[in-house]
Structures are given as C-alpha cells and as structure tokens.
C-alpha cells in the first residue's frame, strides 16, 4: 500500500491514528492527510426525512476471516439499516445474499414485507466457509435477486436498485467486469470495507462518485456506526417541509423526496409548474351571475346588475329598481315603471311630453278646465284660447263672463206692461228656446273639454 500524493488525489490511504470507533472514507484528500476524507455523520432531519422506496440487497462476506462475533456485528449493522427504512410491498424491499467460496440467497426481495420478520430472518443467518467470491456474489444478486420474479420492481416503477457489499478481504475472483455489468443494469453499488479490505477491489465494485460509494471502518466493532450514514443516504428530504420547493401557493409531497406544486382555489398552475395565475371564472361561464360577472384580482369574482337593477341577497340574481319611487326619475308630471327595470315619463291630461322626454307642455288649455270661461272655451292653439257666449248672450269686458242681450231681456221681462196672453206665451216660447240652446252648448262644451 502506498500513500497518496496529497490534496486532490484518489487512492488508498494509511489509516491515521484516530481514536477507536472513528469513521473515515477514501476519496478526495482533505486537511492534508494522505488521500482521506474524514466523515462526520450529518444531523438527521427528524420529521423531515423519510426513506425513499428501494429494492435493497445486502451482499455480506461470511468467509473464515470474519469471526463469529464479527459476523454478528455485520448482522446488527444490517438490522439497524432496516430499522431506518420504510419496509413494505410499496416501500422498501430487502434481500440478503451471503457469500464465501459459495453464494447463498438467504431470502428474496418479496419474502418479507415487515421489519420484524426481516430482522428475525437476518438474525438466523449463519456464516458459510472459507473463500471470498465477491464477483460471484454480485453476479448472483444481479441475475437471481434483482429480477421481477424474485420481487424486484420493473423499470416502469422508477424504484432504485441498491446493493451494499460488506467485505474484509481481497476477492478471489474477478470483480471488475461483473461489477461494471451490474452498474450498467441500473444497480447502484456501495462497497463497505472492514480492516484488511482491498482498496482497489472496493473501488472497482463501487458506483461513482467513489467518495460517496466507498466506505471503510477499522473494525467490525464500529461498523454499526455506518447505519446512520446510510440512513442519510436513503433519506428522501421533503422539500415541502424544508420550504425549498419554490411553489407560489401550495407544495404537495409525493414521497421519495419528490413534490409538485398546486394553486389555491381560483388559480391555475402556470407552465413553469411553480407559479399560479388567477382563473377567469367569468369566462368559464360557471359564475351563476344573472346579469354581469366581474373578475377580481384575487382570482375570485362578483356579480353586478344592469343599470336600473339591484343585486339580490343571493349576490347573483337581480331585481328591477323602482326609480319612480326613489324620486330620481326627473319626470315633471308622471313617472311610469317599465318591466325591464327602466321607466318613462308621461304628462297630465291636456299636456304633451316635450322632446326631452321629461317635461310637459300644455296641449289644450280649454280641456284643462281652468280657462274661466262662463259659457264656451275656444282653443286657439296649444297654448292660447278665448271665451265665447251662447246665442242671446254677449261677452263681458272681463272676456270670460256673459250677459243676455237687450232684445231677449225685453222679451222675457216680467215687468212688461202689456201683460197679454200673447206676450206670456211668447215669453214661455223664448225661455224654452233659450233653455234648449243652453243645454246644447253645455253639452258641446263638455265634448270639447273631453276631446
């Protein structure tokens, strides 16, 4: 084994004199130590992190170099990782491949679907024999465990396939080619080396980047500490809880660290799948407004009514306003409500509506009955008139009242000196005639007024 060349080199490093139990990895050199990365476990985000679904296979070395107590430590390491996972048919499925000079599939991915059964099965695993056939173990896992028939989920499920191989020695077969085929098939390989593990073999087996997939511990006594590292690795951080989702309105967790954005009611998701725009609910024609729908900036809407109508308590339907009752109609004489919520003006009898449709002008002053004529009112146009008298009467100087003419007075006088019967008869005849004339002209005046 040789030392690395310093900062930025990749290779096998001499183990520094860290206190027992300290965890370290190979990779990019830091702190000027030869080709080492000292790893301190990241704090676990309780309540935020949830393990993503996996098809996970442990490939554990049980050759003679692994003492019985050390093998127990490996099983404890496996059980502790199982404790951090969401085990289930729809969650993470676990299988174990045990190897030495031979390979044994302890149980398949579909065998157990709960933590308790899994941990009990792990506890029953026993070491095999001499030999370290790491390549054969990887090939067995690839061809016989990571299959749909054995419980692995197909490509359409988008469930990651992960293998963790734990060894403390040098492989006695070729691992480079078989590990490359496994990685090419979509299997993510982690290589955990203990004590005398061969650095080059670990690097050949592991996926890139190596500083994330190659791990090392000094003894089996501290391998359990790696369980927290894998807990962080398999953690699906919930961006909705962390607040890193960039959703404008609502973040929805989909599991496995994935999420999608949704919008509040009245909004629609934009093409960027993050921001939201107000929905034009009026354009959707589902608003229920009887007359007018008005979009609000908040993504909602409100109803309004046409001129002459008022919004009802249901905030959707409209009722015609009584503008005549409100006194705002502007009509000089009469206001008449129309069924469509509008109104029109009318005039009293004898008046006509002007062009402004509001004010009124006299049409026939005689018809108004306010002319003051004693006998007959004669219209001279829309705005003027004159008075006239019945036959036998003449118009007085006031141009309104009438007086009987002299001949009639003389004929009907009760002081006539003659007093003969002929005069009396003539008087009665004239009186009767005047009475008939009076009745005729009174009726004529009434008809004229009604016209």
CSV table of C-alpha atoms in Angstrom, one decimal:
chain,number,residue,atom,x,y,z
A,1,UNK,CA,0.0,0.0,0.0
A,2,UNK,CA,1.3,3.4,-0.9
A,3,UNK,CA,0.4,6.9,0.4
A,4,UNK,CA,-1.4,9.3,-1.8
A,5,UNK,CA,0.2,12.4,-3.2
A,6,UNK,CA,-1.9,14.9,-1.2
A,7,UNK,CA,-4.7,17.3,-1.9
A,8,UNK,CA,-7.0,16.2,-4.7
A,9,UNK,CA,-5.6,12.6,-5.1
A,10,UNK,CA,-7.7,9.5,-5.1
A,11,UNK,CA,-6.4,6.2,-3.7
A,12,UNK,CA,-5.9,4.0,-0.7
A,13,UNK,CA,-4.6,5.9,2.4
A,14,UNK,CA,-2.9,4.9,5.5
A,15,UNK,CA,-5.2,4.8,8.4
A,16,UNK,CA,-4.4,7.7,10.8
A,17,UNK,CA,-4.2,7.3,14.5
A,18,UNK,CA,-7.8,8.4,15.1
A,19,UNK,CA,-9.4,7.3,18.3
A,20,UNK,CA,-11.1,3.9,18.1
A,21,UNK,CA,-14.5,4.0,16.6
A,22,UNK,CA,-13.9,6.9,14.3
A,23,UNK,CA,-15.4,6.6,10.8
A,24,UNK,CA,-13.4,7.5,7.7
A,25,UNK,CA,-13.7,7.2,4.0
A,26,UNK,CA,-11.5,7.1,0.9
A,27,UNK,CA,-11.8,9.9,-1.6
A,28,UNK,CA,-10.6,13.4,-2.2
A,29,UNK,CA,-7.9,14.3,0.3
A,30,UNK,CA,-8.7,17.0,2.9
A,31,UNK,CA,-6.8,18.5,5.8
A,32,UNK,CA,-3.5,17.4,4.1
A,33,UNK,CA,-4.0,13.8,5.3
A,34,UNK,CA,-3.0,11.3,2.7
A,35,UNK,CA,-6.0,10.6,0.4
A,36,UNK,CA,-8.5,10.5,3.2
A,37,UNK,CA,-11.9,12.1,3.8
A,38,UNK,CA,-12.9,12.2,7.5
A,39,UNK,CA,-16.6,11.8,7.7
A,40,UNK,CA,-18.7,13.1,10.5
A,41,UNK,CA,-22.4,12.0,10.3
A,42,UNK,CA,-24.8,14.7,9.2
A,43,UNK,CA,-27.5,15.5,11.7
A,44,UNK,CA,-30.7,13.6,10.8
A,45,UNK,CA,-33.6,15.8,10.0
A,46,UNK,CA,-36.3,14.3,12.2
A,47,UNK,CA,-39.8,14.9,10.9
A,48,UNK,CA,-38.4,16.0,7.5
A,49,UNK,CA,-36.6,12.9,6.2
A,50,UNK,CA,-38.4,9.8,5.1
A,51,UNK,CA,-36.7,6.9,3.4
A,52,UNK,CA,-37.4,6.5,-0.2
A,53,UNK,CA,-38.7,3.2,-1.6
A,54,UNK,CA,-35.8,0.9,-2.7
A,55,UNK,CA,-35.1,-2.6,-3.9
A,56,UNK,CA,-32.1,-3.1,-1.5
A,57,UNK,CA,-29.9,-6.2,-1.4
A,58,UNK,CA,-27.2,-6.8,1.2
A,59,UNK,CA,-24.2,-8.8,0.0
A,60,UNK,CA,-22.3,-9.9,3.1
A,61,UNK,CA,-18.9,-11.7,3.3
A,62,UNK,CA,-19.0,-14.6,5.8
A,63,UNK,CA,-15.7,-16.2,4.9
A,64,UNK,CA,-13.5,-17.7,7.7
A,65,UNK,CA,-11.7,-14.3,8.2
A,66,UNK,CA,-14.9,-13.0,9.7
A,67,UNK,CA,-15.1,-14.3,13.2
A,68,UNK,CA,-18.5,-15.3,14.6
A,69,UNK,CA,-18.7,-12.2,16.9
A,70,UNK,CA,-17.7,-10.0,14.0
A,71,UNK,CA,-20.4,-11.6,11.8
A,72,UNK,CA,-22.9,-10.8,14.5
A,73,UNK,CA,-21.8,-7.2,14.2
A,74,UNK,CA,-22.4,-7.3,10.5
A,75,UNK,CA,-26.0,-8.6,11.1
A,76,UNK,CA,-26.6,-5.9,13.7
A,77,UNK,CA,-25.4,-3.3,11.1
A,78,UNK,CA,-27.9,-4.8,8.5
A,79,UNK,CA,-30.7,-4.7,11.1
A,80,UNK,CA,-30.1,-1.1,12.1
A,81,UNK,CA,-30.3,0.0,8.5
A,82,UNK,CA,-33.6,-2.0,8.2
A,83,UNK,CA,-34.8,0.0,11.2
A,84,UNK,CA,-34.4,3.3,9.4
A,85,UNK,CA,-36.3,2.2,6.3
A,86,UNK,CA,-40.0,2.2,5.4
A,87,UNK,CA,-40.4,-1.5,4.8
A,88,UNK,CA,-43.3,-2.7,2.8
A,89,UNK,CA,-44.5,-4.0,-0.5
A,90,UNK,CA,-45.0,-0.4,-1.7
A,91,UNK,CA,-42.0,0.8,0.3
A,92,UNK,CA,-38.5,-0.7,0.6
A,93,UNK,CA,-38.0,-4.4,-0.1
A,94,UNK,CA,-34.9,-6.1,1.3
A,95,UNK,CA,-33.0,-9.3,0.3
A,96,UNK,CA,-29.7,-10.8,1.7
A,97,UNK,CA,-27.0,-12.6,-0.3
A,98,UNK,CA,-24.5,-14.5,1.9
A,99,UNK,CA,-21.2,-15.5,0.3
A,100,UNK,CA,-17.8,-17.0,0.9
A,101,UNK,CA,-16.4,-19.6,-1.6
A,102,UNK,CA,-20.1,-20.3,-2.4
A,103,UNK,CA,-23.1,-18.0,-2.6
A,104,UNK,CA,-26.4,-18.4,-0.8
A,105,UNK,CA,-29.5,-16.3,-1.2
A,106,UNK,CA,-30.8,-16.1,2.4
A,107,UNK,CA,-34.2,-14.5,1.3
A,108,UNK,CA,-35.6,-12.7,-1.7
A,109,UNK,CA,-37.0,-9.2,-2.0
A,110,UNK,CA,-40.5,-10.5,-2.0
A,111,UNK,CA,-40.1,-12.8,1.0
A,112,UNK,CA,-40.7,-10.4,3.9
A,113,UNK,CA,-42.8,-7.2,4.0
A,114,UNK,CA,-42.4,-6.1,7.6
A,115,UNK,CA,-39.4,-5.1,9.7
A,116,UNK,CA,-39.9,-7.6,12.5
A,117,UNK,CA,-39.9,-10.6,10.1
A,118,UNK,CA,-36.9,-9.2,8.2
A,119,UNK,CA,-34.8,-8.7,11.4
A,120,UNK,CA,-35.6,-12.2,12.6
A,121,UNK,CA,-34.5,-13.6,9.3
A,122,UNK,CA,-31.3,-11.7,9.4
A,123,UNK,CA,-30.6,-12.9,12.9
A,124,UNK,CA,-30.9,-16.5,11.7
A,125,UNK,CA,-28.2,-16.1,9.1
A,126,UNK,CA,-25.0,-18.2,9.7
A,127,UNK,CA,-21.5,-17.9,8.3
A,128,UNK,CA,-20.6,-20.2,5.3
A,129,UNK,CA,-17.0,-21.2,4.9
A,130,UNK,CA,-13.6,-20.2,3.5
A,131,UNK,CA,-13.1,-18.2,0.4
A,132,UNK,CA,-14.2,-14.7,-0.8
A,133,UNK,CA,-16.1,-15.0,-4.1
A,134,UNK,CA,-17.2,-11.3,-4.3
A,135,UNK,CA,-17.6,-11.3,-8.1
A,136,UNK,CA,-19.8,-14.4,-8.0
A,137,UNK,CA,-21.9,-12.9,-5.2
A,138,UNK,CA,-22.5,-9.7,-7.3
A,139,UNK,CA,-23.4,-11.8,-10.3
A,140,UNK,CA,-25.9,-13.9,-8.3
A,141,UNK,CA,-27.5,-10.8,-6.9
A,142,UNK,CA,-27.8,-9.3,-10.4
A,143,UNK,CA,-29.2,-12.4,-12.2
A,144,UNK,CA,-31.2,-14.0,-9.4
A,145,UNK,CA,-32.3,-11.4,-6.9
A,146,UNK,CA,-32.8,-8.1,-8.9
A,147,UNK,CA,-35.5,-9.7,-11.0
A,148,UNK,CA,-39.2,-9.2,-11.2
A,149,UNK,CA,-39.7,-12.9,-10.5
A,150,UNK,CA,-37.8,-12.6,-7.3
A,151,UNK,CA,-39.7,-9.5,-6.1
A,152,UNK,CA,-37.8,-6.6,-7.7
A,153,UNK,CA,-39.9,-3.9,-9.3
A,154,UNK,CA,-39.6,-3.2,-13.0
A,155,UNK,CA,-38.2,-0.1,-14.8
A,156,UNK,CA,-41.6,1.5,-15.1
A,157,UNK,CA,-41.8,1.8,-11.3
A,158,UNK,CA,-38.7,4.0,-11.2
A,159,UNK,CA,-37.7,2.3,-7.9
A,160,UNK,CA,-33.9,2.5,-7.3
A,161,UNK,CA,-31.9,-0.8,-7.2
A,162,UNK,CA,-29.2,-0.7,-4.5
A,163,UNK,CA,-26.7,-3.2,-3.3
A,164,UNK,CA,-24.4,-2.9,-0.3
A,165,UNK,CA,-21.5,-5.3,-0.3
A,166,UNK,CA,-19.6,-5.8,3.0
A,167,UNK,CA,-16.2,-7.5,3.0
A,168,UNK,CA,-12.9,-7.6,4.9
A,169,UNK,CA,-10.7,-9.3,2.4
A,170,UNK,CA,-9.5,-9.5,-1.2
A,171,UNK,CA,-11.8,-11.1,-3.8
A,172,UNK,CA,-10.6,-14.5,-5.1
A,173,UNK,CA,-12.4,-13.9,-8.4
A,174,UNK,CA,-12.7,-11.1,-10.9
A,175,UNK,CA,-15.0,-8.3,-9.8
A,176,UNK,CA,-14.2,-5.6,-12.3
A,177,UNK,CA,-16.3,-6.9,-15.2
A,178,UNK,CA,-19.2,-8.3,-13.3
A,179,UNK,CA,-19.5,-5.1,-11.2
A,180,UNK,CA,-19.5,-3.0,-14.4
A,181,UNK,CA,-22.3,-5.1,-15.8
A,182,UNK,CA,-24.3,-4.7,-12.6
A,183,UNK,CA,-23.9,-1.0,-12.6
A,184,UNK,CA,-24.8,-0.9,-16.3
A,185,UNK,CA,-28.0,-2.7,-15.5
A,186,UNK,CA,-29.0,0.1,-13.1
A,187,UNK,CA,-27.8,-1.3,-9.8
A,188,UNK,CA,-26.2,1.3,-7.5
A,189,UNK,CA,-23.3,-0.4,-5.7
A,190,UNK,CA,-21.9,0.6,-2.3
A,191,UNK,CA,-18.7,-1.1,-1.1
A,192,UNK,CA,-18.0,-1.2,2.6
A,193,UNK,CA,-14.5,-2.3,3.6
A,194,UNK,CA,-13.5,-3.5,7.0
A,195,UNK,CA,-10.0,-3.9,8.4
A,196,UNK,CA,-7.9,-5.7,5.7
A,197,UNK,CA,-10.3,-5.0,2.8
A,198,UNK,CA,-8.6,-4.5,-0.6
A,199,UNK,CA,-8.8,-0.9,-1.7
A,200,UNK,CA,-8.6,-1.4,-5.4
A,201,UNK,CA,-11.3,-4.1,-5.3
A,202,UNK,CA,-13.6,-1.8,-3.4
A,203,UNK,CA,-13.2,0.9,-5.9
A,204,UNK,CA,-13.8,-1.4,-8.8
A,205,UNK,CA,-17.0,-2.6,-7.3
A,206,UNK,CA,-18.5,0.7,-6.2
A,207,UNK,CA,-20.5,3.2,-8.3
A,208,UNK,CA,-19.4,6.7,-9.0
A,209,UNK,CA,-18.7,9.0,-7.3
A,210,UNK,CA,-16.4,6.8,-5.3
A,211,UNK,CA,-16.1,9.2,-2.3
A,212,UNK,CA,-19.9,8.6,-1.8
A,213,UNK,CA,-20.0,4.8,-2.5
A,214,UNK,CA,-16.7,3.5,-0.9
A,215,UNK,CA,-16.8,3.4,2.9
A,216,UNK,CA,-14.3,2.0,5.4
A,217,UNK,CA,-14.2,1.2,9.1
A,218,UNK,CA,-11.2,-0.1,11.1
A,219,UNK,CA,-13.0,-2.9,12.8
A,220,UNK,CA,-16.3,-4.8,12.8
A,221,UNK,CA,-16.8,-3.3,16.3
A,222,UNK,CA,-17.7,0.1,14.8
A,223,UNK,CA,-19.5,-1.0,11.6
A,224,UNK,CA,-22.8,-0.3,13.2
A,225,UNK,CA,-22.0,3.4,13.1
A,226,UNK,CA,-22.3,3.3,9.3
A,227,UNK,CA,-26.1,2.7,9.7
A,228,UNK,CA,-26.6,6.4,10.3
A,229,UNK,CA,-24.7,7.2,7.1
A,230,UNK,CA,-27.0,5.0,5.1
A,231,UNK,CA,-30.0,6.5,6.8
A,232,UNK,CA,-28.9,9.9,5.5
A,233,UNK,CA,-28.1,8.4,2.0
A,234,UNK,CA,-31.5,6.7,1.7
A,235,UNK,CA,-33.3,9.7,3.1
A,236,UNK,CA,-35.8,11.5,0.9
A,237,UNK,CA,-35.8,15.0,2.2
A,238,UNK,CA,-39.3,16.6,2.0
A,239,UNK,CA,-38.8,20.0,0.2
A,240,UNK,CA,-42.4,21.0,1.2
A,241,UNK,CA,-41.4,20.8,4.9
A,242,UNK,CA,-38.0,22.4,4.3
A,243,UNK,CA,-39.5,25.3,2.4
A,244,UNK,CA,-37.2,24.8,-0.6
A,245,UNK,CA,-40.0,23.9,-3.0
A,246,UNK,CA,-40.4,27.3,-4.7
A,247,UNK,CA,-44.2,26.7,-5.1
A,248,UNK,CA,-46.0,30.0,-5.2
A,249,UNK,CA,-49.1,28.6,-3.5
A,250,UNK,CA,-49.2,25.0,-2.3
A,251,UNK,CA,-46.5,22.3,-2.1
A,252,UNK,CA,-47.7,18.6,-2.2
A,253,UNK,CA,-45.3,15.9,-1.2
A,254,UNK,CA,-45.3,12.9,-3.5
A,255,UNK,CA,-42.9,10.8,-1.4
A,256,UNK,CA,-39.4,9.7,-2.3
A,257,UNK,CA,-38.3,13.3,-1.9
A,258,UNK,CA,-40.5,14.4,-4.8
A,259,UNK,CA,-43.2,17.0,-4.8
A,260,UNK,CA,-45.4,19.0,-7.1
A,261,UNK,CA,-47.0,22.4,-6.8
A,262,UNK,CA,-50.7,23.3,-6.8
A,263,UNK,CA,-52.6,26.5,-6.7
A,264,UNK,CA,-55.2,28.0,-4.3
A,265,UNK,CA,-58.8,27.9,-5.4
A,266,UNK,CA,-59.5,30.3,-8.2
A,267,UNK,CA,-55.9,30.0,-9.7
A,268,UNK,CA,-54.3,27.7,-12.3
A,269,UNK,CA,-50.8,26.4,-12.4
A,270,UNK,CA,-48.5,28.1,-15.0
A,271,UNK,CA,-46.3,26.3,-17.5
A,272,UNK,CA,-43.3,26.6,-15.1
A,273,UNK,CA,-45.3,24.2,-12.7
A,274,UNK,CA,-44.5,26.5,-9.8
A,275,UNK,CA,-46.3,29.9,-10.2
A,276,UNK,CA,-50.0,30.5,-10.4
A,277,UNK,CA,-52.3,32.8,-12.3
A,278,UNK,CA,-55.9,33.8,-11.5
A,279,UNK,CA,-58.6,31.8,-13.3
A,280,UNK,CA,-61.0,33.9,-15.4
A,281,UNK,CA,-64.1,32.4,-13.7
A,282,UNK,CA,-66.3,34.7,-15.7
A,283,UNK,CA,-65.0,33.2,-18.9
A,284,UNK,CA,-65.7,29.7,-17.6
A,285,UNK,CA,-69.4,30.6,-17.6
A,286,UNK,CA,-69.9,28.8,-14.3
A,287,UNK,CA,-70.3,32.0,-12.2
A,288,UNK,CA,-74.1,32.0,-12.0
A,289,UNK,CA,-74.4,35.8,-12.3
A,290,UNK,CA,-77.8,36.7,-13.8
A,291,UNK,CA,-76.5,39.9,-15.5
A,292,UNK,CA,-72.8,40.7,-15.3
A,293,UNK,CA,-69.8,38.7,-13.9
A,294,UNK,CA,-66.7,40.8,-12.9
A,295,UNK,CA,-63.3,39.1,-12.2
A,296,UNK,CA,-61.5,40.2,-9.1
A,297,UNK,CA,-57.7,40.3,-8.7
A,298,UNK,CA,-57.8,37.6,-6.0
A,299,UNK,CA,-58.9,35.0,-8.5
A,300,UNK,CA,-62.5,35.2,-7.4
A,301,UNK,CA,-65.4,37.2,-9.0
A,302,UNK,CA,-68.5,39.1,-8.1
A,303,UNK,CA,-71.8,39.7,-9.8
A,304,UNK,CA,-73.3,43.1,-10.9
A,305,UNK,CA,-76.6,44.1,-12.4
A,306,UNK,CA,-77.6,46.2,-15.4
A,307,UNK,CA,-78.5,49.8,-15.0
A,308,UNK,CA,-81.9,50.0,-13.3
A,309,UNK,CA,-81.5,46.8,-11.4
A,310,UNK,CA,-80.2,46.0,-7.9
A,311,UNK,CA,-78.4,42.9,-6.7
A,312,UNK,CA,-80.4,40.5,-4.6
A,313,UNK,CA,-79.3,38.9,-1.3
A,314,UNK,CA,-78.0,35.8,-3.1
A,315,UNK,CA,-75.4,38.1,-4.7
A,316,UNK,CA,-76.2,36.5,-8.1
A,317,UNK,CA,-79.7,37.5,-9.3
A,318,UNK,CA,-81.0,41.0,-10.0
A,319,UNK,CA,-84.3,42.8,-9.4
A,320,UNK,CA,-85.6,45.9,-11.2
A,321,UNK,CA,-85.2,49.1,-9.3
A,322,UNK,CA,-88.4,51.3,-8.7
A,323,UNK,CA,-86.9,54.5,-9.9
A,324,UNK,CA,-90.3,56.2,-9.8
A,325,UNK,CA,-90.5,55.5,-6.1
A,326,UNK,CA,-86.9,56.7,-5.5
A,327,UNK,CA,-87.8,60.2,-6.8
A,328,UNK,CA,-84.8,60.3,-9.1
A,329,UNK,CA,-86.8,59.9,-12.3
A,330,UNK,CA,-86.8,63.6,-13.3
A,331,UNK,CA,-90.3,63.4,-14.7
A,332,UNK,CA,-92.3,66.8,-14.5
A,333,UNK,CA,-95.7,65.1,-14.2
A,334,UNK,CA,-95.9,61.3,-14.1
A,335,UNK,CA,-93.3,58.5,-13.8
A,336,UNK,CA,-94.2,55.1,-15.1
A,337,UNK,CA,-92.1,51.9,-14.2
A,338,UNK,CA,-91.3,49.5,-17.1
A,339,UNK,CA,-90.9,45.8,-16.7
A,340,UNK,CA,-87.2,45.8,-17.9
A,341,UNK,CA,-86.2,47.9,-14.9
A,342,UNK,CA,-86.4,51.2,-16.7
A,343,UNK,CA,-89.1,53.9,-16.7
A,344,UNK,CA,-90.7,56.6,-18.8
A,345,UNK,CA,-92.4,59.9,-18.2
A,346,UNK,CA,-96.0,60.9,-19.0
A,347,UNK,CA,-98.0,64.1,-18.8
A,348,UNK,CA,-101.3,65.1,-17.3
A,349,UNK,CA,-104.3,65.4,-19.5
A,350,UNK,CA,-104.1,68.4,-21.7
A,351,UNK,CA,-100.3,68.4,-21.7
A,352,UNK,CA,-97.9,66.8,-24.2
A,353,UNK,CA,-94.4,65.4,-23.5
A,354,UNK,CA,-91.6,67.5,-24.7
A,355,UNK,CA,-88.5,66.3,-26.7
A,356,UNK,CA,-86.5,65.8,-23.5
A,357,UNK,CA,-89.0,63.1,-22.6
A,358,UNK,CA,-89.2,64.5,-19.1
A,359,UNK,CA,-91.0,67.9,-19.1
A,360,UNK,CA,-94.5,68.7,-20.4
A,361,UNK,CA,-96.2,71.5,-22.3
A,362,UNK,CA,-99.9,72.5,-22.4
A,363,UNK,CA,-101.7,70.9,-25.4
A,364,UNK,CA,-105.3,72.3,-25.0
A,365,UNK,CA,-106.0,74.8,-22.2
A,366,UNK,CA,-109.7,74.6,-22.7
A,367,UNK,CA,-109.5,70.9,-21.9
A,368,UNK,CA,-107.7,71.6,-18.6
A,369,UNK,CA,-111.0,73.2,-17.2
A,370,UNK,CA,-109.0,76.1,-15.8
A,371,UNK,CA,-109.9,78.6,-18.5
A,372,UNK,CA,-112.6,80.5,-16.6
A,373,UNK,CA,-115.0,80.9,-19.5
A,374,UNK,CA,-118.6,81.2,-18.3
A,375,UNK,CA,-120.1,79.7,-21.4
A,376,UNK,CA,-117.7,78.4,-24.1
A,377,UNK,CA,-113.9,78.0,-24.2
A,378,UNK,CA,-112.4,78.0,-27.7
A,379,UNK,CA,-108.8,76.8,-28.3
A,380,UNK,CA,-106.6,78.9,-30.4
A,381,UNK,CA,-103.6,76.5,-30.5
A,382,UNK,CA,-101.6,74.5,-27.9
A,383,UNK,CA,-101.1,77.5,-25.6
A,384,UNK,CA,-103.9,80.0,-26.1
A,385,UNK,CA,-107.7,80.2,-26.0
A,386,UNK,CA,-110.6,82.7,-25.9
A,387,UNK,CA,-114.1,82.6,-24.3
A,388,UNK,CA,-117.4,82.8,-26.2
A,389,UNK,CA,-121.0,83.0,-25.2
A,390,UNK,CA,-124.2,81.1,-26.0
A,391,UNK,CA,-126.6,82.7,-28.5
A,392,UNK,CA,-128.5,85.5,-26.9
A,393,UNK,CA,-125.6,86.4,-24.7
A,394,UNK,CA,-122.7,88.7,-25.2
A,395,UNK,CA,-119.2,88.5,-23.7
A,396,UNK,CA,-118.5,91.0,-20.9
A,397,UNK,CA,-115.4,93.2,-20.7
A,398,UNK,CA,-113.6,90.6,-18.5
A,399,UNK,CA,-113.6,88.4,-21.6
A,400,UNK,CA,-114.9,85.4,-19.6
A,401,UNK,CA,-118.4,86.0,-18.4
A,402,UNK,CA,-121.6,86.6,-20.5
A,403,UNK,CA,-124.7,88.8,-20.3
A,404,UNK,CA,-128.1,88.4,-22.0
A,405,UNK,CA,-128.7,90.7,-25.0
A,406,UNK,CA,-131.4,93.6,-24.7
A,407,UNK,CA,-134.0,92.1,-27.0
A,408,UNK,CA,-134.0,88.8,-25.0
A,409,UNK,CA,-134.3,90.7,-21.8
A,410,UNK,CA,-137.2,92.7,-23.1
A,411,UNK,CA,-139.0,89.6,-24.4
A,412,UNK,CA,-138.7,87.7,-21.1
A,413,UNK,CA,-139.2,90.7,-18.7
A,414,UNK,CA,-141.8,90.1,-16.1
A,415,UNK,CA,-142.5,93.8,-15.9
A,416,UNK,CA,-143.9,94.0,-19.4
A,417,UNK,CA,-146.8,96.5,-19.2
A,418,UNK,CA,-148.8,94.6,-21.9
A,419,UNK,CA,-149.3,91.5,-19.8
A,420,UNK,CA,-151.4,90.0,-22.5
A,421,UNK,CA,-151.6,86.3,-23.0
A,422,UNK,CA,-149.8,86.6,-26.3
A,423,UNK,CA,-146.8,88.1,-24.6
A,424,UNK,CA,-146.8,85.5,-21.9
A,425,UNK,CA,-147.0,82.7,-24.5
A,426,UNK,CA,-144.1,84.3,-26.4
A,427,UNK,CA,-142.1,84.6,-23.2
A,428,UNK,CA,-142.6,80.9,-22.5
A,429,UNK,CA,-141.6,80.1,-26.0
A,430,UNK,CA,-138.4,82.1,-25.9
A,431,UNK,CA,-137.5,80.7,-22.5
A,432,UNK,CA,-138.0,77.2,-23.8
A,433,UNK,CA,-135.8,78.0,-26.8
A,434,UNK,CA,-133.1,79.5,-24.7
A,435,UNK,CA,-133.1,76.6,-22.4
A,436,UNK,CA,-132.7,74.2,-25.3
A,437,UNK,CA,-129.8,76.3,-26.7
A,438,UNK,CA,-128.2,76.4,-23.2
A,439,UNK,CA,-128.4,72.6,-22.9
A,440,UNK,CA,-126.9,72.2,-26.4
A,441,UNK,CA,-124.0,74.4,-25.8
A,442,UNK,CA,-123.2,73.0,-22.4
A,443,UNK,CA,-123.1,69.5,-23.9
A,444,UNK,CA,-120.9,70.9,-26.8
A,445,UNK,CA,-118.5,72.4,-24.2
A,446,UNK,CA,-118.2,69.1,-22.4
A,447,UNK,CA,-117.4,67.2,-25.5
A,448,UNK,CA,-114.8,69.8,-26.4
A,449,UNK,CA,-113.3,69.5,-23.0
A,450,UNK,CA,-113.1,65.8,-23.1
A,451,UNK,CA,-111.5,65.9,-26.6
